[in-house]
Short mmCIF file of C-alpha atoms and ligand atoms in Angstrom, two decimals:
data_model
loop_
_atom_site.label_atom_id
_atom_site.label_comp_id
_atom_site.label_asym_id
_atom_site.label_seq_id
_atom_site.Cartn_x
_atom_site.Cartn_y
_atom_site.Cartn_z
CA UNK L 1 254.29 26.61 -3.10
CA UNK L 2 252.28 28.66 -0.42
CA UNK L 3 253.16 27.87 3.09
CA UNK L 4 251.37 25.28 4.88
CA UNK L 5 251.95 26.85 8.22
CA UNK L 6 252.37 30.07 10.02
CA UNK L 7 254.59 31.24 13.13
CA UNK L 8 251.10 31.76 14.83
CA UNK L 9 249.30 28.89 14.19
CA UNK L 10 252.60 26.15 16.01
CA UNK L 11 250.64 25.94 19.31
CA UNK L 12 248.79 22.66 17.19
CA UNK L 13 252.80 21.61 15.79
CA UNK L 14 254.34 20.52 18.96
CA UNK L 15 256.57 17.66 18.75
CA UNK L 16 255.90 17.55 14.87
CA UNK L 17 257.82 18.14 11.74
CA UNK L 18 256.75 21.30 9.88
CA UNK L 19 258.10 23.36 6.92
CA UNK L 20 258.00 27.18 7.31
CA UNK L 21 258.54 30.28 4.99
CA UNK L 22 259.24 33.70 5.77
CA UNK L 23 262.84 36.36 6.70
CA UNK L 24 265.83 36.34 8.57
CA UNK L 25 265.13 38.94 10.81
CA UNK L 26 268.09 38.01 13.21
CA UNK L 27 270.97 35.60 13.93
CA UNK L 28 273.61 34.76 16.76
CA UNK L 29 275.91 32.23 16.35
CA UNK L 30 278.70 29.88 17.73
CA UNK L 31 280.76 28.10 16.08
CA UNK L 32 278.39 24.67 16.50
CA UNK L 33 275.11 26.17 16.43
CA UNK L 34 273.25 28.79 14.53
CA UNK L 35 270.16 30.48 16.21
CA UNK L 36 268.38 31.82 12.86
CA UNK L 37 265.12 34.05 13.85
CA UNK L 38 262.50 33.93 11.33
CA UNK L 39 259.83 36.16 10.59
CA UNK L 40 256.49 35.42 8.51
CA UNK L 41 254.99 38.27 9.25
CA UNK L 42 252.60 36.56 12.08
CA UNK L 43 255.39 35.99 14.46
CA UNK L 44 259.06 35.17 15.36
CA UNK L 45 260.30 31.80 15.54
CA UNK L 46 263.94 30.59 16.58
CA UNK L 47 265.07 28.28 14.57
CA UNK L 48 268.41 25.76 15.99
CA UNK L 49 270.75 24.89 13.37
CA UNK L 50 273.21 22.47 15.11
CA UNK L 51 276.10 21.01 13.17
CA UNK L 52 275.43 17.85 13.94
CA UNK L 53 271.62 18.09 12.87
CA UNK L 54 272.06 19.19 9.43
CA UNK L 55 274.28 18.77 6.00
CA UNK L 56 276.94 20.52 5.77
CA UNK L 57 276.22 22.29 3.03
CA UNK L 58 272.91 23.47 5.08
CA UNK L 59 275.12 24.28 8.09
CA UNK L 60 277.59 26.70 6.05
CA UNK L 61 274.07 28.33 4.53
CA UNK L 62 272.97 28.76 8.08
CA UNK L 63 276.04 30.27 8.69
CA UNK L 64 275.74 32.75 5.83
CA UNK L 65 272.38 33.78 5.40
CA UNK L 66 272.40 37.60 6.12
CA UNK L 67 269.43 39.67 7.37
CA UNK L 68 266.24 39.95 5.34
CA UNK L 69 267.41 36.57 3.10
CA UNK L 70 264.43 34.62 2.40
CA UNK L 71 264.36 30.92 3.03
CA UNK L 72 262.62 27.71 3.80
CA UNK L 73 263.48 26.13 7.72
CA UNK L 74 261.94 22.08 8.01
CA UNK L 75 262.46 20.78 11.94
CA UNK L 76 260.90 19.83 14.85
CA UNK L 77 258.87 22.23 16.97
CA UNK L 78 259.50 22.46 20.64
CA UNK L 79 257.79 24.33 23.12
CA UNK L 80 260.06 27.01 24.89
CA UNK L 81 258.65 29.51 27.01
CA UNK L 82 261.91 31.07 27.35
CA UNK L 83 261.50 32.20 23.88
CA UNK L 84 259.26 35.05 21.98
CA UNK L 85 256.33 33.51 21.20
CA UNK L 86 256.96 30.33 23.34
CA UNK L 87 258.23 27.76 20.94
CA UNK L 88 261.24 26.87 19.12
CA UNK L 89 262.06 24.98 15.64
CA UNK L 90 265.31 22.29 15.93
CA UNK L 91 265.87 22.64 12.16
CA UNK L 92 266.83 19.63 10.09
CA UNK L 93 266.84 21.85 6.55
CA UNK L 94 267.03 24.84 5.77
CA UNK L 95 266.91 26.42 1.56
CA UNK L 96 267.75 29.66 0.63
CA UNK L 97 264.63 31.21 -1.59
CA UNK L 98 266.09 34.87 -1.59
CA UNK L 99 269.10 36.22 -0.79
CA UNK L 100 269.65 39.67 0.80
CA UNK L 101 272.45 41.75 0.96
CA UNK L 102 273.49 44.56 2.54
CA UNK L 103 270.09 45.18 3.76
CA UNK L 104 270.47 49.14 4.61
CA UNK L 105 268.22 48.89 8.00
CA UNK L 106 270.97 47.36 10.23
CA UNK L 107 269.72 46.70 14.08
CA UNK L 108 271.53 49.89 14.92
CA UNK L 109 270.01 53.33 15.61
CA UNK L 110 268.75 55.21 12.43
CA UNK L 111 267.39 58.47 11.35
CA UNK L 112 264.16 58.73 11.31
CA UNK L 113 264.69 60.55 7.72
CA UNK L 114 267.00 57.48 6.96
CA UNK L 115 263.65 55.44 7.90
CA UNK L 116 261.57 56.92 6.14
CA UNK L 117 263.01 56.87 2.52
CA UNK L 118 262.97 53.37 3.78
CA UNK L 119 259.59 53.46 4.56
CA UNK L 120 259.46 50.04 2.16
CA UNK L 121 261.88 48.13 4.17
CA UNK L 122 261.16 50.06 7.54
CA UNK L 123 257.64 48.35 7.78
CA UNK L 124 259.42 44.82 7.85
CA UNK L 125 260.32 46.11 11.66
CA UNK L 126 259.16 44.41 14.51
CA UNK L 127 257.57 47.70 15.60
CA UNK L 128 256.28 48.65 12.39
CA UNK L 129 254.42 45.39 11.60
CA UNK L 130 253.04 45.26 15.52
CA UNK L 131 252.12 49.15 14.29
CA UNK L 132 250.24 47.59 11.08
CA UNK L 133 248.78 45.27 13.20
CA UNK L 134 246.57 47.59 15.40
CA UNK L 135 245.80 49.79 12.62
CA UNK L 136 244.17 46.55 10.53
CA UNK L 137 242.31 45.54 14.05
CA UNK L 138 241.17 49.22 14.77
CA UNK L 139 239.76 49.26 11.44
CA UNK L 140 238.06 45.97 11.55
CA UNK L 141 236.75 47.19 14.95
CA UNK L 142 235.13 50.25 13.60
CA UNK L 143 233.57 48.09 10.40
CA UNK L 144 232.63 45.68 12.75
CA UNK L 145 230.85 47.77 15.30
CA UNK L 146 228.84 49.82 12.78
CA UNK L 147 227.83 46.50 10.90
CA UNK L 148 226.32 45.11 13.71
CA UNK L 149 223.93 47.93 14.14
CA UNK L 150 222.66 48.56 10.74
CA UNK L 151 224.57 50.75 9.19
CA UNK L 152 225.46 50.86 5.29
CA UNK L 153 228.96 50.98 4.24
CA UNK L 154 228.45 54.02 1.83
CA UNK L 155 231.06 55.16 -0.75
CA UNK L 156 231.41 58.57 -1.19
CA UNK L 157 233.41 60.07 -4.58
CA UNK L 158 237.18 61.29 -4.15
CA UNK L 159 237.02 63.68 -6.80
CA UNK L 160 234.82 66.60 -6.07
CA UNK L 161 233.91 69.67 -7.50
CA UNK L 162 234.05 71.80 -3.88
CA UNK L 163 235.16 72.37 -0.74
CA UNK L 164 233.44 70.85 2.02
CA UNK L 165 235.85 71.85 5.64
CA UNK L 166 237.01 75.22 4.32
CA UNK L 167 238.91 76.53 0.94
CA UNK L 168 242.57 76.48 2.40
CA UNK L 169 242.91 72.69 2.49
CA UNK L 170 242.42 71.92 -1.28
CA UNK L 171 244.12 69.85 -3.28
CA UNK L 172 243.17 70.81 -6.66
CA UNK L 173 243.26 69.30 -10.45
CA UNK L 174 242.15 70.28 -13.92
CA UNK L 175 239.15 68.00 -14.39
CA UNK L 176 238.64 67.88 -18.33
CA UNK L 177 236.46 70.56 -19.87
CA UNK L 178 234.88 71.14 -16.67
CA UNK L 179 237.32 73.13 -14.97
CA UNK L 180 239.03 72.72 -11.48
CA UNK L 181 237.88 69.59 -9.33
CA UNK L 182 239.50 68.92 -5.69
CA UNK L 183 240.45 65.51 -3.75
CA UNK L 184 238.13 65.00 -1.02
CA UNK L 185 238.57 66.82 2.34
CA UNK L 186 235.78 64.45 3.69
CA UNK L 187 232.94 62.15 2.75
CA UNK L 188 230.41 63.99 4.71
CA UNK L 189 228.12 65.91 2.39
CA UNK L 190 227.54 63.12 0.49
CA UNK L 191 226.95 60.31 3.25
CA UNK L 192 224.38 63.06 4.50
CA UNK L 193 222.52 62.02 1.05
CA UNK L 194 223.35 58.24 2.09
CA UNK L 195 221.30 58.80 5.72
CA UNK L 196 218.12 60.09 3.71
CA UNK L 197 218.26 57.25 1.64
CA UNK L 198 219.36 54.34 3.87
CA UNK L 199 218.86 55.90 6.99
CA UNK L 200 222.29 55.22 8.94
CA UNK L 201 225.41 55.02 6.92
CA UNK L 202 229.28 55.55 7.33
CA UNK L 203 231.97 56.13 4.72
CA UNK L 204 235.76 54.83 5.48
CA UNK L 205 237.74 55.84 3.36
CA UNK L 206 241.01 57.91 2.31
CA UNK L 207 240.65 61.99 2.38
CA UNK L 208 242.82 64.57 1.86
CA UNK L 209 243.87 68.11 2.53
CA UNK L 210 246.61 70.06 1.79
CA UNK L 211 247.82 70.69 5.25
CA UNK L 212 250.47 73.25 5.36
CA UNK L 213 251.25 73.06 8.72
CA UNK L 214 254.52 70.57 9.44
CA UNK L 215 252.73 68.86 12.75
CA UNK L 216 253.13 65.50 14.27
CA UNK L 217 249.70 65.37 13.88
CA UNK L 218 248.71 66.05 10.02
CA UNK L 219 249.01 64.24 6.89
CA UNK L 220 247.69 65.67 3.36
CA UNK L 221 246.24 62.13 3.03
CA UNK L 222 244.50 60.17 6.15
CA UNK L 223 241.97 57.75 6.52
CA UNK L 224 238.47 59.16 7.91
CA UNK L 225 235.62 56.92 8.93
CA UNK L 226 232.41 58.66 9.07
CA UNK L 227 228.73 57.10 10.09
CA UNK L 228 226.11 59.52 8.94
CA UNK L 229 222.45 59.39 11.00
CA UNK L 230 219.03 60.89 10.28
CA UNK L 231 217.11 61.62 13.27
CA UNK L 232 220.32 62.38 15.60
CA UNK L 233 220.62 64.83 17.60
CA UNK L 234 223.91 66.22 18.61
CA UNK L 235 223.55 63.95 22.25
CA UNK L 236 222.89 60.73 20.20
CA UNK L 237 225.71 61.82 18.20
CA UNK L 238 228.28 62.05 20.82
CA UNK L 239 226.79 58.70 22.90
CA UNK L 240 227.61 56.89 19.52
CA UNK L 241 231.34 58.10 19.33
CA UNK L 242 231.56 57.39 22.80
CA UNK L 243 229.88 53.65 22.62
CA UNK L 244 232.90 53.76 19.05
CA UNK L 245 235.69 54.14 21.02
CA UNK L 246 235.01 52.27 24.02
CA UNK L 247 234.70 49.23 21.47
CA UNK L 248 237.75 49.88 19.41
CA UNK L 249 239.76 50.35 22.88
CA UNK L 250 238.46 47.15 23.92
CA UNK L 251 238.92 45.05 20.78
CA UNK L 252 242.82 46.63 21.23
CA UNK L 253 243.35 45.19 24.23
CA UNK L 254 240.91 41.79 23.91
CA UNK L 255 243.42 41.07 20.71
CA UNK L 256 246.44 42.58 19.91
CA UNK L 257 248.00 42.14 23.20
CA UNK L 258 251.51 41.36 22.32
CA UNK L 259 251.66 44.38 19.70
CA UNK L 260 251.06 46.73 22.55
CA UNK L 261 253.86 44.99 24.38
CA UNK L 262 256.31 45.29 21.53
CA UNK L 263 255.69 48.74 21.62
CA UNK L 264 256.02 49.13 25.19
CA UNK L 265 252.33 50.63 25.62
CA UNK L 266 251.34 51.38 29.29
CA UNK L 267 247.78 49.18 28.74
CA UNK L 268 246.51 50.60 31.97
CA UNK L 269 245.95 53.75 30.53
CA UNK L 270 243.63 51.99 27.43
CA UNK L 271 241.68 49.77 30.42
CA UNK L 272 240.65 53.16 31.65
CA UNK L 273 238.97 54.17 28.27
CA UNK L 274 235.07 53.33 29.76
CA UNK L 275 232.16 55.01 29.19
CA UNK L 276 230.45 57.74 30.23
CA UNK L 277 232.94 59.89 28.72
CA UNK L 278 233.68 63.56 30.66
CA UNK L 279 231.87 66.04 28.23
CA UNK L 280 232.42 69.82 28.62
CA UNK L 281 231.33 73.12 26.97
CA UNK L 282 233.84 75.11 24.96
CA UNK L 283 232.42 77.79 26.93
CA UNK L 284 233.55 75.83 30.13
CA UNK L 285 236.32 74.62 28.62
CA UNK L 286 237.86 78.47 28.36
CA UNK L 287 236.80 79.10 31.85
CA UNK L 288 238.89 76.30 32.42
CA UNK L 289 242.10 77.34 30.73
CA UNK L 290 241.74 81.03 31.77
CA UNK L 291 241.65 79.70 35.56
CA UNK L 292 244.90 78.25 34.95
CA UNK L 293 246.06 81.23 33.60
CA UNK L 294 246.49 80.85 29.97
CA UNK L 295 245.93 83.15 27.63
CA UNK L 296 243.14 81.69 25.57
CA UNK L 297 240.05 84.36 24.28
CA UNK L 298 236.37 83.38 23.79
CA UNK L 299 235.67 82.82 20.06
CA UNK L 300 238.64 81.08 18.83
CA UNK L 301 239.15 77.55 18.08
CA UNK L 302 241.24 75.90 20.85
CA UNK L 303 244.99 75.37 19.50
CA UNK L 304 246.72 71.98 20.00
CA UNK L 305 248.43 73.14 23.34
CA UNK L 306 244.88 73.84 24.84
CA UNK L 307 243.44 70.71 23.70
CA UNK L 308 246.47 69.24 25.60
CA UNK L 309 245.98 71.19 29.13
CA UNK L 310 242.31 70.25 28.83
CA UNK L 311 242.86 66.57 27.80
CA UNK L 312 245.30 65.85 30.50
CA UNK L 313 242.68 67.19 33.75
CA UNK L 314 241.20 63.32 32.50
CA UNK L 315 242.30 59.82 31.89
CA UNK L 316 239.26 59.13 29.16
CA UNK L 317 238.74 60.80 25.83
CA UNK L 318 237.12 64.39 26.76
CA UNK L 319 234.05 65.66 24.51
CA UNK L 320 234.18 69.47 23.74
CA UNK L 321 230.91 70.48 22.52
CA UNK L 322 229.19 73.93 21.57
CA UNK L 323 232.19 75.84 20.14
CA UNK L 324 231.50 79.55 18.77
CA UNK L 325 229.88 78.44 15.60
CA UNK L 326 232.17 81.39 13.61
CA UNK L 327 235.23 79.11 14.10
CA UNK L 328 233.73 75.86 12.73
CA UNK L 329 232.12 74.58 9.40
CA UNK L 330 228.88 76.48 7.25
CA UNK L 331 226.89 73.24 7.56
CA UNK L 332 226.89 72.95 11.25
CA UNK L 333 223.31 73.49 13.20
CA UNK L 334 223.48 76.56 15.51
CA UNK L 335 222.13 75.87 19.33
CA UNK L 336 218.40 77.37 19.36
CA UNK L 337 219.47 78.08 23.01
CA UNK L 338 222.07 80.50 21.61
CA UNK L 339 222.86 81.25 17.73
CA UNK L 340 226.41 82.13 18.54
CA UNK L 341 227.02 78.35 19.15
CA UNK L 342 227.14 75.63 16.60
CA UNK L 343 225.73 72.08 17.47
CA UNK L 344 229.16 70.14 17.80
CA UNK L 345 231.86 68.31 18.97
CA UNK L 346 235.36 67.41 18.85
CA UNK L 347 236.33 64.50 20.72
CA UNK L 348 239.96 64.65 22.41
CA UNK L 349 242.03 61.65 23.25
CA UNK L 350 243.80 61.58 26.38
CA UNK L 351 247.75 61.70 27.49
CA UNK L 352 247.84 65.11 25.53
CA UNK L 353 246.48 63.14 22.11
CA UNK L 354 244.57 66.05 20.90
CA UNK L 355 241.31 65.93 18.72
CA UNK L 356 240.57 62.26 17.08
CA UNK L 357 237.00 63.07 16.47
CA UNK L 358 235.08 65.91 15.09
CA UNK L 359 231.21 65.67 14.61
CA UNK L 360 227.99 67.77 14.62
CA UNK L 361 224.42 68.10 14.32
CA UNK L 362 223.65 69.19 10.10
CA UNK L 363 221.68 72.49 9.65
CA UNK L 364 218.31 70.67 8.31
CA UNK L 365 216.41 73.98 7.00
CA UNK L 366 216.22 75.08 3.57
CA UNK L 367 216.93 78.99 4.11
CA UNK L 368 219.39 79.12 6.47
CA UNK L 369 221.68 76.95 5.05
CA UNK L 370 221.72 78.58 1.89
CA UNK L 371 222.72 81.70 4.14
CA UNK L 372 225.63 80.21 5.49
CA UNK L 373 226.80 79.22 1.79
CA UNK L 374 226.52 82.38 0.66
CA UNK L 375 228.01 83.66 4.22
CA UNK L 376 231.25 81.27 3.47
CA UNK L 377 231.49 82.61 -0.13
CA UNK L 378 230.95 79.18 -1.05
CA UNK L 379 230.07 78.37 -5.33
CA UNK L 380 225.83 77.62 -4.62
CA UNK L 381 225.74 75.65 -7.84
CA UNK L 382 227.60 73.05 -6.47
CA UNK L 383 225.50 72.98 -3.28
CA UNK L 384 222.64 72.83 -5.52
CA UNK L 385 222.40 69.02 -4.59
CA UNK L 386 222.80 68.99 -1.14
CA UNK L 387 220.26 71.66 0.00
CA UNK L 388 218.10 69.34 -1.92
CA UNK L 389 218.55 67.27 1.11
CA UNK L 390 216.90 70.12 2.82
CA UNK L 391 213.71 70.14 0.22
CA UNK L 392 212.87 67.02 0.10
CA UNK L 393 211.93 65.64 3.34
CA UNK L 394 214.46 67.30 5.62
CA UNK L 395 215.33 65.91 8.87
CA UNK L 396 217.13 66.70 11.97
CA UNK L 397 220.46 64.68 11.24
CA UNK L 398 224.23 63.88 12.78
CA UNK L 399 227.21 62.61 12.13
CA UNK L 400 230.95 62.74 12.82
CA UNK L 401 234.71 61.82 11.27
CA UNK L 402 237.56 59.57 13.17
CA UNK L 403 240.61 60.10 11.53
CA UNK L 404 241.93 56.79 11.72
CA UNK L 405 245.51 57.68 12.01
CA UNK L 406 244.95 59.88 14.93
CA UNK L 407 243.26 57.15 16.98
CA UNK L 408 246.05 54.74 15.78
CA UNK L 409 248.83 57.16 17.13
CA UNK L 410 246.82 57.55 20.59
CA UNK L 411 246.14 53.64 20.68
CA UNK L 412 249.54 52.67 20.32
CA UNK L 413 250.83 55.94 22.39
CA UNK L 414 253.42 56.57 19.47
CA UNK L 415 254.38 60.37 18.83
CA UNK L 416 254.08 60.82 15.19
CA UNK L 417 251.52 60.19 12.62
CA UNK L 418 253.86 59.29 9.63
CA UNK L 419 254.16 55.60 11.72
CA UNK L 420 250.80 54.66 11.70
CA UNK L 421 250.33 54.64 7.32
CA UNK L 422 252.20 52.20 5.23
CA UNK L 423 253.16 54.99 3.02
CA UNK L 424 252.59 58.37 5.04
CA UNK L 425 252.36 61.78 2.70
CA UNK L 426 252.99 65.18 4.27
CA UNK L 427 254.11 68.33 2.96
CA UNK L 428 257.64 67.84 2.68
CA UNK L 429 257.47 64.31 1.31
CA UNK L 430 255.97 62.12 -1.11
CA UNK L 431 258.32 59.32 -1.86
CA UNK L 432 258.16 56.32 -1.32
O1 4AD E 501 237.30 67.70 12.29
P1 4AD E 501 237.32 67.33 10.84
O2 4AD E 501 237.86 68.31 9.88
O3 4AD E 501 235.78 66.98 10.51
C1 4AD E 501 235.29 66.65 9.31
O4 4AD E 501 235.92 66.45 8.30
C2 4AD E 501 233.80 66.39 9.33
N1 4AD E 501 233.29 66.45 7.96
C3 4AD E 501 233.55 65.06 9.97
C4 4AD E 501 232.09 64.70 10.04
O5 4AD E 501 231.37 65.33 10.80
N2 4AD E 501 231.66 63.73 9.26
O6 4AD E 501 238.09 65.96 10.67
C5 4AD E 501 237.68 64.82 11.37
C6 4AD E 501 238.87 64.10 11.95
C7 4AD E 501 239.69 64.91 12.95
O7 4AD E 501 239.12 64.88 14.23
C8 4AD E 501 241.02 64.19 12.89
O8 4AD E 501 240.99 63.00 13.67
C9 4AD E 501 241.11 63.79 11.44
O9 4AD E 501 239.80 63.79 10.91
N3 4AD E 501 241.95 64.72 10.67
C10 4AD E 501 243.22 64.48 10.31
N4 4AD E 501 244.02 63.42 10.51
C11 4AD E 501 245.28 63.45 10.00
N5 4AD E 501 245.76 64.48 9.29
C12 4AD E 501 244.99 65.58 9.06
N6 4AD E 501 245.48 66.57 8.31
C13 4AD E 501 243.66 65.60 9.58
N7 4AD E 501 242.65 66.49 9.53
C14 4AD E 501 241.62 65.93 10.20
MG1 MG E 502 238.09 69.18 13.54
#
């Protein structure tokens, strides 16, 4: 039953009969000939139905099959450069498996609502699945390039009993008897018990928060990838998200080639993406803004339309580090060199992208951390466990969080989020 072959493997068919499976994603046709373009979902294929090749009753199916049927093409394959893909199938069968009708996606312009409640259908689209196609690569990339230097795949829960980036992001349940549990906001805390135990660990996995904000650039539910390192310091920790991205820019552009050319992506701007990366204080970084005469103030977290003005003075990812440690997360390090400042940095992608990465060196000692809990108003119970981290053997330690979808949008230089998810949620939608 399963096919033998696939659209991307016909460079070893040429000249030889093969069967293939897969769509209708398009047709033309005369009144001899029928040009039927398949889809298997590793490439496009057209397929020549000519009268005088075929049955008749396979020429009048030709002739019928509407977009999306599925069905079985036999012929010869020729090479064509002419065509997508650079082959062609001169069919001498064809057999309807499943028919289609009215497919609702027509190749007409839709609403991107429209789309959306299609989201099912909409990711059988040329620019969806070359979409799909990165993401699975960039993911690979960033499981590959962690595996090869010895870190653990860790597993951090998805139900929680706290908070671990701030209170107003929670999605929250009735766990049971014991009261209110939340959906993870990140893997961190707990991959920070992974680096004691294994030493250098990431989590990659879903996460969630309940993002009221209706942005291009937030989901409630994204994918995070987050390595986790004991003994590194906030410099090790930003020369390993730069050494990151360089390979999942490069493993982009070494394979999925045609995907960026389906979706029109200007690769010249990716070939740039080499290290060193620029790297620049927030301090620096508000000199910088206020020189250009925007209204920015010391203290605050920098707003999407800063990140842009400073993003777009380079054509590589930009590393923000040291922001005012009031504006950022209770389990941050402060800078010895000046308590105001908190041991971090967000990472932000070029072409006005915004922040992909945000990482930072842990607060390691015992007393002060349990300050900042109390500081943040945060439950101490619950953080019983993890300033046990800080008792038993503490040491300096670092880590950071991709959001996968973020680097997927930048990567593929698409302007919205929901594209780059089979199945994106955000406030104002659920369904499919
Ligand atoms: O900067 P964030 O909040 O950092 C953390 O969660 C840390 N615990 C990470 C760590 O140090 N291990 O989130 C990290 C990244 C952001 O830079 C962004 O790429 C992505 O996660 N992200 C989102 N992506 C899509 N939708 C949202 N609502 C996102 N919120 C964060
Ligand atoms: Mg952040």
């Amino acid at each position: 039953m399963k096919p033998e072959i696939y659209i991307k493997d016909l460079s070893k068919h040429v000249g030889k009969e093969v069967t293939l499976k897969g769509w209708l994603y398009n047709k033309r046709a005369s009144k001899k000939v029928k040009f039927l373009i398949l889809r298997d979902g590793t490439g496009y294929l057209q397929c020549v139905v000519f009268v005088g090749n075929v049955t008749d009753e396979v020429f009048a199916l030709a002739d019928n099959v509407s977009q999306e049927t599925a069905f079985e093409v036999t012929g010869i394959i020729k090479e064509d450069t002419r065509q997508v893909g650079g082959f062609e199938l001169d069919a001498t069968d064809v057999k309807l498996i499943g028919e289609s009708e009215d497919y609702p996606i027509t190749p007409k312009d839709h609403g991107i609502e429209f789309l959306i409640d299609n989201r099912h259908l909409w990711l059988r689209s040329k620019r969806q699945v070359a979409i799909m196609k990165i993401r699975h690569r960039i993911a690979k990339s960033i499981r590959d390039f962690f595996d090869s230097r010895d870190f653990t795949l860790f597993d951090p829960p998805i139900i929680t009993p706290n908070a671990s980036e701030g209170t107003s992001t929670l999605f929250e349940m009735e766990y049971f008897d014991l009261g209110k549990a939340y959906l993870t906001q990140s893997g961190q805390l707990y991959a920070e018990a992974g680096a004691m135990a294994l030493g250098k660990v990431y989590t990659f996995g879903p996460t969630f928060r309940a993002e009221k904000s209706k942005t291009r650039r937030h989901l409630t539910e994204f994918w995070m990838v987050e390595p986790e390192m004991a003994f590194y310091n906030l410099d090790d920790d930003m020369d390993l998200a730069e050494e990151m991205l360089e390979y999942i820019v490069k493993s982009v552009l070494k394979d999925n080639k045609a995907e960026l050319e389906i979706l029109e992506r200007d690769i010249s701007k990716l070939e740039k993406i080499e290290r060193p990366f620029p790297r620049l204080s927030y301090s620096d970084a508000i000199e910088m803004l206020k020189e250009e005469g925007h209204d920015v103030e010391w203290g605050k977290d920098l707003g999407a339309a800063d990140e842009t003005i400073i993003s777009s003075k380079y054509d590589k990812p930009v590393m923000v580090h040291r922001y005012p440690a009031e504006s950022k997360a209770f389990y941050m390090k402060r800078d010895p060199e000046n308590e105001k400042l908190a041991l971090c940095v967000d990472v932000l992608a070029p072409e006005g992208y915004g922040e992909i990465i945000g990482g930072s060196q842990r607060e390691d000692d015992y007393n002060k951390l349990l300050g900042r809990i109390n500081e943040h108003k945060l439950p101490v119970d619950f953080f019983k466990w993890y300033l046990d981290l800080r008792k038993y053997g503490s040491v300096p330690h670092s880590g950071f969080g991709l959001g996968l979808e973020r680097t997927v949008t930048w990567i593929c230089g698409i302007d919205h989020l929901r594209e780059t998810i089979p199945f994106p949620r955000m406030i104002y939608r659920n369904t499919p």
